[in-house]
Short mmCIF file of C-alpha atoms and ligand atoms in Angstrom, two decimals:
data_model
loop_
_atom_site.label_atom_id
_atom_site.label_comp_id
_atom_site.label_asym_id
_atom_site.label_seq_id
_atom_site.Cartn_x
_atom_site.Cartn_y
_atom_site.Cartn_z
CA UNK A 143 -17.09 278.24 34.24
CA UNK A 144 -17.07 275.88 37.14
CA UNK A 145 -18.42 272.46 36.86
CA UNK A 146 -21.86 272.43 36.94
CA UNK A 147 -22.83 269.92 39.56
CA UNK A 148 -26.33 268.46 40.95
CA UNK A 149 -27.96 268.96 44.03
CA UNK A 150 -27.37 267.14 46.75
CA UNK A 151 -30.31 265.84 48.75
CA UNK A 152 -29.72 263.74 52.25
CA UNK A 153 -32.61 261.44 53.61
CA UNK A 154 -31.75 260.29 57.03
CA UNK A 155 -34.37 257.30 57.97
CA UNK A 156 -34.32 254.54 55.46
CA UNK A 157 -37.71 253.97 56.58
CA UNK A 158 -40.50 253.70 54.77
CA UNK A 159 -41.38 257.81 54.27
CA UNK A 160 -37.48 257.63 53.73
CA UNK A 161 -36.94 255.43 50.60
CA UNK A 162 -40.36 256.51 49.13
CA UNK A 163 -39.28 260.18 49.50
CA UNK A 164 -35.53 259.05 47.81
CA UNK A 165 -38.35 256.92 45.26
CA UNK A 166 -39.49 260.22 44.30
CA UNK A 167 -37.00 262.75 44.27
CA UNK A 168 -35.05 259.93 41.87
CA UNK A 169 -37.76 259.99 39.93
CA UNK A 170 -38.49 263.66 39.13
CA UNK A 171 -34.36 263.82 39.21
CA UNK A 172 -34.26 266.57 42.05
CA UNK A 173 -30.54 265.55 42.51
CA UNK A 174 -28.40 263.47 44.16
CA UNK A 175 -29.58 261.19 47.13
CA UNK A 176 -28.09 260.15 50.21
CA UNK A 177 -30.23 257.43 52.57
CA UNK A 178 -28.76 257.59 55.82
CA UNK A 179 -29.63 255.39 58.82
CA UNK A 180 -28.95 253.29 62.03
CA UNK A 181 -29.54 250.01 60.71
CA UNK A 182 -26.38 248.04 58.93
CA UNK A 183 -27.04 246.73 55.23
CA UNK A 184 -30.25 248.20 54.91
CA UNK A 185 -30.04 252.26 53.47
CA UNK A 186 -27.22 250.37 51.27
CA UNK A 187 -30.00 247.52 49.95
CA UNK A 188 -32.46 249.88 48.97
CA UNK A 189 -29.87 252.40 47.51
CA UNK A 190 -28.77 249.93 45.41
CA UNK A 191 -32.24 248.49 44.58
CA UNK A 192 -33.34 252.01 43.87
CA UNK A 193 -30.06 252.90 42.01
CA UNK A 194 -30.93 249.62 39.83
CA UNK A 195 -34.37 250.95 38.70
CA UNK A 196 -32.66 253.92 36.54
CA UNK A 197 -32.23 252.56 33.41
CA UNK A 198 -35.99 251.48 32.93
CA UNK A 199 -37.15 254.66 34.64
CA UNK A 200 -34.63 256.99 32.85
CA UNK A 201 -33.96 259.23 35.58
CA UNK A 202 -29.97 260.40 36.39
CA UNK A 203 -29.57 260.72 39.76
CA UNK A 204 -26.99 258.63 42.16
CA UNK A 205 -28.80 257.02 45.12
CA UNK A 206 -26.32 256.02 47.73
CA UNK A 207 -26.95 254.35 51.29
CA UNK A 208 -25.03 254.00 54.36
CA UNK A 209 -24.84 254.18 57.97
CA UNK A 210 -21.72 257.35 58.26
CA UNK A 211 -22.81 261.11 58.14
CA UNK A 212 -19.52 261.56 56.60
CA UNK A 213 -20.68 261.07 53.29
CA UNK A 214 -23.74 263.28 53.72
CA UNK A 215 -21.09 266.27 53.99
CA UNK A 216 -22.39 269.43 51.70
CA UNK A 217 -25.56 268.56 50.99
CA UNK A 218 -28.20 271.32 49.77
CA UNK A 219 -31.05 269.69 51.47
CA UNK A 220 -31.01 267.87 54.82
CA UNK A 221 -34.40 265.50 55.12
CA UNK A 222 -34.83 264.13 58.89
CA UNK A 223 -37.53 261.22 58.99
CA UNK A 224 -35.27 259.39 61.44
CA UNK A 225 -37.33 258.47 64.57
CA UNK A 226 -40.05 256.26 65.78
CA UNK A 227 -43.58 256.14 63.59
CA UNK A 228 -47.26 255.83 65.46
CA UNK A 229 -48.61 252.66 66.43
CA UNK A 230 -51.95 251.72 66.86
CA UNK A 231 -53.33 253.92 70.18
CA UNK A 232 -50.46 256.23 70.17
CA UNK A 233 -50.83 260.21 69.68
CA UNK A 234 -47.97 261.75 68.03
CA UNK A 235 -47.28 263.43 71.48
CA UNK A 236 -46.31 259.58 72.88
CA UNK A 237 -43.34 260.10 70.13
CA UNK A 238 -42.03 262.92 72.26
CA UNK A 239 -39.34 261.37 74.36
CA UNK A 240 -37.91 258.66 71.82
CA UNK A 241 -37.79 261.10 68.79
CA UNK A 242 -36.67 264.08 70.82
CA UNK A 243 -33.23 262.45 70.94
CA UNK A 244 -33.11 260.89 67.49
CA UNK A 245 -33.53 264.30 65.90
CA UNK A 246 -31.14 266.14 68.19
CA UNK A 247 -28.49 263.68 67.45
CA UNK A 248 -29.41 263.71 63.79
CA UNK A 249 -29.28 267.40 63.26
CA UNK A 250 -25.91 267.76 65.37
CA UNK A 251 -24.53 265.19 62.82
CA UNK A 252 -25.47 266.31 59.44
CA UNK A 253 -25.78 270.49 60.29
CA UNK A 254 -22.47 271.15 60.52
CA UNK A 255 -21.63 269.00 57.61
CA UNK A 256 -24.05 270.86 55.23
CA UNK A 257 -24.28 274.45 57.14
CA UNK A 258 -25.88 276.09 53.94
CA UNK A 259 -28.50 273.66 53.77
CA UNK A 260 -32.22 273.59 54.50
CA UNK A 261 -33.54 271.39 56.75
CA UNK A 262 -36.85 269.64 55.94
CA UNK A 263 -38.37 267.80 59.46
CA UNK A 264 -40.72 265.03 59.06
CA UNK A 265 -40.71 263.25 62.23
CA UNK A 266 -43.49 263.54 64.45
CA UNK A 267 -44.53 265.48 66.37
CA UNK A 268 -43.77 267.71 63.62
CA UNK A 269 -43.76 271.15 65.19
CA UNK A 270 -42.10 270.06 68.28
CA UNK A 271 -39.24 268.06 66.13
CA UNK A 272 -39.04 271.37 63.92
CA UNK A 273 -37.70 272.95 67.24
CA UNK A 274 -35.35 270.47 68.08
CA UNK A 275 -34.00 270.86 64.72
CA UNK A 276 -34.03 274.49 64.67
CA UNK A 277 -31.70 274.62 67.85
CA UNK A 278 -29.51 271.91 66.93
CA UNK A 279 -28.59 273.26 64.14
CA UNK A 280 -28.19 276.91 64.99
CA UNK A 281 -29.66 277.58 61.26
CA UNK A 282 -31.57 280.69 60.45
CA UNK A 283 -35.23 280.45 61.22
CA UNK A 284 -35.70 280.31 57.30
CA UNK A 285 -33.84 277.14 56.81
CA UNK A 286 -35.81 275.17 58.74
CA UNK A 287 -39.00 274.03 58.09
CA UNK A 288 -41.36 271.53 58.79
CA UNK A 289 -43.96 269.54 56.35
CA UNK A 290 -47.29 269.07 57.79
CA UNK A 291 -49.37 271.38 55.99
CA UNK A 292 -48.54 270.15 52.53
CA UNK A 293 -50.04 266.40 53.39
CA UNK A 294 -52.83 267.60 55.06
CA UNK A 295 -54.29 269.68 52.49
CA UNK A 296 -53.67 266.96 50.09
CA UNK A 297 -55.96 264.87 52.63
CA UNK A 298 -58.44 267.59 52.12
CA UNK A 299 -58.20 268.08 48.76
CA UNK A 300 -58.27 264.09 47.68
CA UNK A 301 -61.67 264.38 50.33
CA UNK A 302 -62.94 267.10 48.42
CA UNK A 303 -62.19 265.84 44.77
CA UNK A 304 -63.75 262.56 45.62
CA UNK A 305 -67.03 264.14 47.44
CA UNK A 306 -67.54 266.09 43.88
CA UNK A 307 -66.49 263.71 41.80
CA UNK A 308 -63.96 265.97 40.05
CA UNK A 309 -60.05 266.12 39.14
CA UNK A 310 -58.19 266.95 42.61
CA UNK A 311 -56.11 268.82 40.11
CA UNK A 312 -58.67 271.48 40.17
CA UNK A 313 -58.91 271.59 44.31
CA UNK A 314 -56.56 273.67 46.15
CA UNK A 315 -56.86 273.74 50.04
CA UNK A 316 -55.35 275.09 52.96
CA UNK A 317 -54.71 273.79 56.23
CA UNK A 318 -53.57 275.88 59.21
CA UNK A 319 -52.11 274.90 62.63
CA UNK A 320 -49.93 272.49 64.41
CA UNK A 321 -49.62 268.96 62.86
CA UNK A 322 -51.92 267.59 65.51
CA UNK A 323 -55.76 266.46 66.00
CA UNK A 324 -56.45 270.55 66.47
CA UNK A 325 -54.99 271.51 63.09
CA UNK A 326 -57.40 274.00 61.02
CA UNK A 327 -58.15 273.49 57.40
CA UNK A 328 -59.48 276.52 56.06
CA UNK A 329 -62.39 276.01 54.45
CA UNK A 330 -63.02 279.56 53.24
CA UNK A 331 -59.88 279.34 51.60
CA UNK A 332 -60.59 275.84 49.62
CA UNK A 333 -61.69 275.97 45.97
CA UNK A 334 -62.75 273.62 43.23
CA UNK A 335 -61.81 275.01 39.84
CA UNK A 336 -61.96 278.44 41.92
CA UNK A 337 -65.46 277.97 43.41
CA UNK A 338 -65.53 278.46 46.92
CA UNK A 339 -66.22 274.52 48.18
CA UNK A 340 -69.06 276.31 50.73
CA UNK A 341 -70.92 276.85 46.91
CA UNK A 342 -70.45 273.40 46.37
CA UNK A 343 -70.81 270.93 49.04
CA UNK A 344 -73.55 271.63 52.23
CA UNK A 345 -72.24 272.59 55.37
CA UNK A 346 -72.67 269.11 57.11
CA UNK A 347 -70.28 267.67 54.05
CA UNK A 348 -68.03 269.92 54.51
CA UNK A 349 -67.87 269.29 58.01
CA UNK A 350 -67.59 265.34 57.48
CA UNK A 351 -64.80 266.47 55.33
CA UNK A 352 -62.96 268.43 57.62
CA UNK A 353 -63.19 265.65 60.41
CA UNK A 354 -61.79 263.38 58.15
CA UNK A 355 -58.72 264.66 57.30
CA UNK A 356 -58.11 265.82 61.02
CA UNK A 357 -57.98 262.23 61.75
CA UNK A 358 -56.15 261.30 58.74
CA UNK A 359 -53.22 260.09 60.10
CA UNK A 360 -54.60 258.41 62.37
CA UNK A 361 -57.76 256.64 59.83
CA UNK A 362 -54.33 255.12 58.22
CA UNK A 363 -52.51 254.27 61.91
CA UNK A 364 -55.79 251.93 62.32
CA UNK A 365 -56.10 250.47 58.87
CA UNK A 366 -52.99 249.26 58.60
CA UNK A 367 -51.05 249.34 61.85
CA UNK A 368 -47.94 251.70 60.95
CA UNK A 369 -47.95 255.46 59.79
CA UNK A 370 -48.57 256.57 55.95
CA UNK A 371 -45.75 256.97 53.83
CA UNK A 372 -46.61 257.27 50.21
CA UNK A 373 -48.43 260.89 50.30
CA UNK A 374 -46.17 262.19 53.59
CA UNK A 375 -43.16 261.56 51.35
CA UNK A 376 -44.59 263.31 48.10
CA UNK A 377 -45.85 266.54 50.59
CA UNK A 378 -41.73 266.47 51.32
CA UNK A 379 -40.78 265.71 47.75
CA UNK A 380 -42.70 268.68 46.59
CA UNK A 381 -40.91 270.84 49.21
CA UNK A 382 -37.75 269.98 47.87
CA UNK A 383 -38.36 270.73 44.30
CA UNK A 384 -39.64 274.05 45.76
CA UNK A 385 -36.41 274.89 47.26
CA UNK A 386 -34.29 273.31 45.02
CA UNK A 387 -35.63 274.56 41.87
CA UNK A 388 -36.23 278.24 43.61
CA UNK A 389 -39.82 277.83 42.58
CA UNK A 390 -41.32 280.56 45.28
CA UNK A 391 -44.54 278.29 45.70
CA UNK A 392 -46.63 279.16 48.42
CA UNK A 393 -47.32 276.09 50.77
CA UNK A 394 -48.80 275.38 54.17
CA UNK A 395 -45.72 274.54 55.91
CA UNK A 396 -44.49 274.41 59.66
CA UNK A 397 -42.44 277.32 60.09
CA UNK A 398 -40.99 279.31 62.78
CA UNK A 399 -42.83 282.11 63.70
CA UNK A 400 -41.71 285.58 65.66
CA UNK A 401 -44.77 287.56 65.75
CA UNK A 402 -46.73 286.58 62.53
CA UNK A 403 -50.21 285.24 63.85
CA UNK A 404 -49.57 286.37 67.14
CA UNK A 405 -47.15 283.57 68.33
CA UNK A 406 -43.72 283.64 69.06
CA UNK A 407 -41.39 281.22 69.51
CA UNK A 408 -43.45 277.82 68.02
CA UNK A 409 -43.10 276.03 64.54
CA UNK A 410 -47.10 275.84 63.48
CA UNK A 411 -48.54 275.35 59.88
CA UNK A 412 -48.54 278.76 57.85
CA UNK A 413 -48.73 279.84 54.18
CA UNK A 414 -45.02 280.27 53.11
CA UNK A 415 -43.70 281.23 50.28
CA UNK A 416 -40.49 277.96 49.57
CA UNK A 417 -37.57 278.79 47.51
CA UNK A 418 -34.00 278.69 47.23
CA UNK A 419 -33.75 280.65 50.55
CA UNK A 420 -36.00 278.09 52.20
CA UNK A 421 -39.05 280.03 53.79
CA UNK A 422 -38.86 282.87 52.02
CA UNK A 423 -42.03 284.98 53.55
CA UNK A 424 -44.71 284.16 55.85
CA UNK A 425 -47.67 284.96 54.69
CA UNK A 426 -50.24 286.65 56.85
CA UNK A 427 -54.20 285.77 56.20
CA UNK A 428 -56.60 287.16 58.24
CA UNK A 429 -58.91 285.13 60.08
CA UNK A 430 -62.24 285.28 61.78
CA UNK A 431 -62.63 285.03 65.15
CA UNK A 432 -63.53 281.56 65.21
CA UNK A 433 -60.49 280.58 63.00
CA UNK A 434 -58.19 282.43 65.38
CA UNK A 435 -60.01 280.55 68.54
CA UNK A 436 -58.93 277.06 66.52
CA UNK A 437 -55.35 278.39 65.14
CA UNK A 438 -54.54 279.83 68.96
CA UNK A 439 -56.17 276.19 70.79
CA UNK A 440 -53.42 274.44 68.12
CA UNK A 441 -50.42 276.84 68.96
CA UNK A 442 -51.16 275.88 72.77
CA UNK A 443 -51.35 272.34 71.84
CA UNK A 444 -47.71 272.79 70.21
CA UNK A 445 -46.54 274.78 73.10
CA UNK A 446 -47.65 272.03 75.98
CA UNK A 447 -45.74 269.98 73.98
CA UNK A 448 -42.59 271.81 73.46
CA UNK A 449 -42.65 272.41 77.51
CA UNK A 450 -42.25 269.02 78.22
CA UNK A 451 -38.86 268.54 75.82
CA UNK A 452 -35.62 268.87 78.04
CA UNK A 453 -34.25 271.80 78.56
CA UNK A 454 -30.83 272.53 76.06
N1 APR B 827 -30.43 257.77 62.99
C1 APR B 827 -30.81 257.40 61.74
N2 APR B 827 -31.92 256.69 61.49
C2 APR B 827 -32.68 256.35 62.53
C3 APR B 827 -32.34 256.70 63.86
C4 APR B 827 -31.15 257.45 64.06
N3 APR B 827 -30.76 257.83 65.28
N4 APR B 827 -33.30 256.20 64.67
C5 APR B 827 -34.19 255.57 63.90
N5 APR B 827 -33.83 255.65 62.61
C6 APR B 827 -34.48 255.08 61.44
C7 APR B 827 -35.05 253.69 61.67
O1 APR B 827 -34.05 252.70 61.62
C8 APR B 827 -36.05 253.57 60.53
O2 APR B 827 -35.48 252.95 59.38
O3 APR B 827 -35.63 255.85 61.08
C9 APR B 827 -36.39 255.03 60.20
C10 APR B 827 -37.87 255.34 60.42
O4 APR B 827 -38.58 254.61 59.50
P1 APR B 827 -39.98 253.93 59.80
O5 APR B 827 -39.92 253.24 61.12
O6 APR B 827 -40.37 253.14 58.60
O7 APR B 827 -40.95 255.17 60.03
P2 APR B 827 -41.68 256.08 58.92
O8 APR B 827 -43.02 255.52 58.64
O9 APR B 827 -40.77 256.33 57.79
O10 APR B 827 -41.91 257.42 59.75
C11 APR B 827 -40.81 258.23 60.16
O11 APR B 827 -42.03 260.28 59.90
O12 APR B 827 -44.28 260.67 59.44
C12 APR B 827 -43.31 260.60 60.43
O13 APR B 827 -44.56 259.86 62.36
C13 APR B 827 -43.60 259.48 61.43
O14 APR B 827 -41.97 260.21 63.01
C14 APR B 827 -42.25 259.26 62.02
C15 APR B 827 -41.32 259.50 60.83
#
């Protein structure tokens, strides 16, 4: 038998989604990590600092930083969070131009090093950089994907579990959409211990709710002047045990789609099913008119967007 051997897992943007994603893949020992990123000294430090928290944490993994996509060569997982984060005042569309060119260059750097991987994109705007990555690379539309919808159910559910007052272990949620101010979270399809939330909480709640994680990025932009990090990295990390571990879960991610929901040729947040093939399966909900009005208004919002990128 051939050496068994772990996965490999490559973070590029030492940032702070970055390291906290490489914080929590080490921890639930998903595999090997590699933090890649511009800056000298710095995916090193925090390789090393992270590497040094092993033996109290137990976990075997090797965490390794450094600034050449050399050593990022046959990795099963490609993680781009490279790019430029939201300031205060600034939509994720203002990210456009900057990250547009980070994530080209990063993808035609680490793709052909690791062409069986899956790509995971973080950057914002999410289902625009999900594009960028998906033509970079030249990968299959099923090994690309995009988190969004992963973080902001968990903004719903955490919304809705603190409303009630129960565990958010008992919430599930879904959010459709683009990764934008128009995304949809479904509240039809959002349960607490497998009670429709409309038997629980009164319309206007619900509503608040809803608001509130729409603007949940952005409630964090203003609080404390830079993007999240700590629950946008554990959305990710919970994609890449899905993938890595085959576990066929079914999550709201950004995914390319080619006729499902009526769109072609955009990246929007969709009920997958994640496994060792990547995206496995889109699956197909129907929705009421007025949930198709909100889904459709997001896919144009992801569209405009995608216009404005350079052509090639
Ligand atoms: N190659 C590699 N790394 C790069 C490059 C590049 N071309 N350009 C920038 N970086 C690195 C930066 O040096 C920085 O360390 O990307 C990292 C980004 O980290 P942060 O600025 O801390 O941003 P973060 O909060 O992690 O957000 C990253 O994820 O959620 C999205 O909107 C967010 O697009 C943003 C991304």
């Amino acid at each position: 038998m051939a050496p068994i051997k772990r996965h490999k897992i490559t973070i590029v943007g030492a940032g702070a989604t970055g390291a906290t994603l490489a914080h929590w893949c080490a921890a639930k020992e998903l595999g090997d990590i590699v933090l890649v990123d511009v800056v000298e000294g710095m995916p090193q430090g925090k390789a090393l600092d992270l590497q040094q928290a092993a033996p109290v944490e137990g976990f075997d993994a090797r965490v390794t930083g450094t600034n050449d996509y050399a050593e990022t060569a046959d990795s099963d997982i490609i993680v781009i969070t490279a790019g430029a984060a939201r300031k205060p005042g600034m939509s994720r569309d203002d990210l456009l131009g900057i990250n547009y060119k980070i994530v080209k260059a990063v993808t035609e750097a680490t793709a052909p090093r690791s062409p069986e991987a899956v790509i995971i994109v973080l950057t914002n705007p999410l289902d625009v950089m999900c594009s960028v990555a998906h033509r970079a690379s030249g990968f299959p539309r099923n090994r690309v994907v995009g988190q969004s919808g992963v973080l902001d159910s968990t903004r719903f559910r955490t919304f809705i579990a603190m409303e009630l007052g129960v565990s958010c272990e008992d919430v599930t949620a879904l959010v459709l959409g683009g990764h934008g101010d128009s995304m949809v979270p479904m509240v039809r399809y959002s349960y607490a211990g497998g009670i429709p939330i409309e038997r629980l909480l009164p319309r206007e709640t619900i509503e608040r709710l809803v608001e509130r994680t729409r603007f949940g990025g952005g409630e964090i932009v203003n609080l404390m002047g830079s993007s999240a990090f700590y629950a946008p990295s554990a959305a990710v990390a919970q994609m890449v045990e899905a993938v890595l571990r085959d576990r066929k879960r079914i999550l709201p991610c950004a995914a390319l789609l080619e006729g499902e929901y009526g769109q072609r040729g955009i990246f929007a947040g969709v009920p997958v099913v994640l496994g060792g093939d990547g995206v496995e399966r889109v699956i197909e909900l129907d929705l009421t008119n007025e949930e198709r009005a909100a889904f459709e208004a997001s896919c144009r919002d992801v569209r405009e967007s995608l216009a404005k990128l350079p052509a090639g």
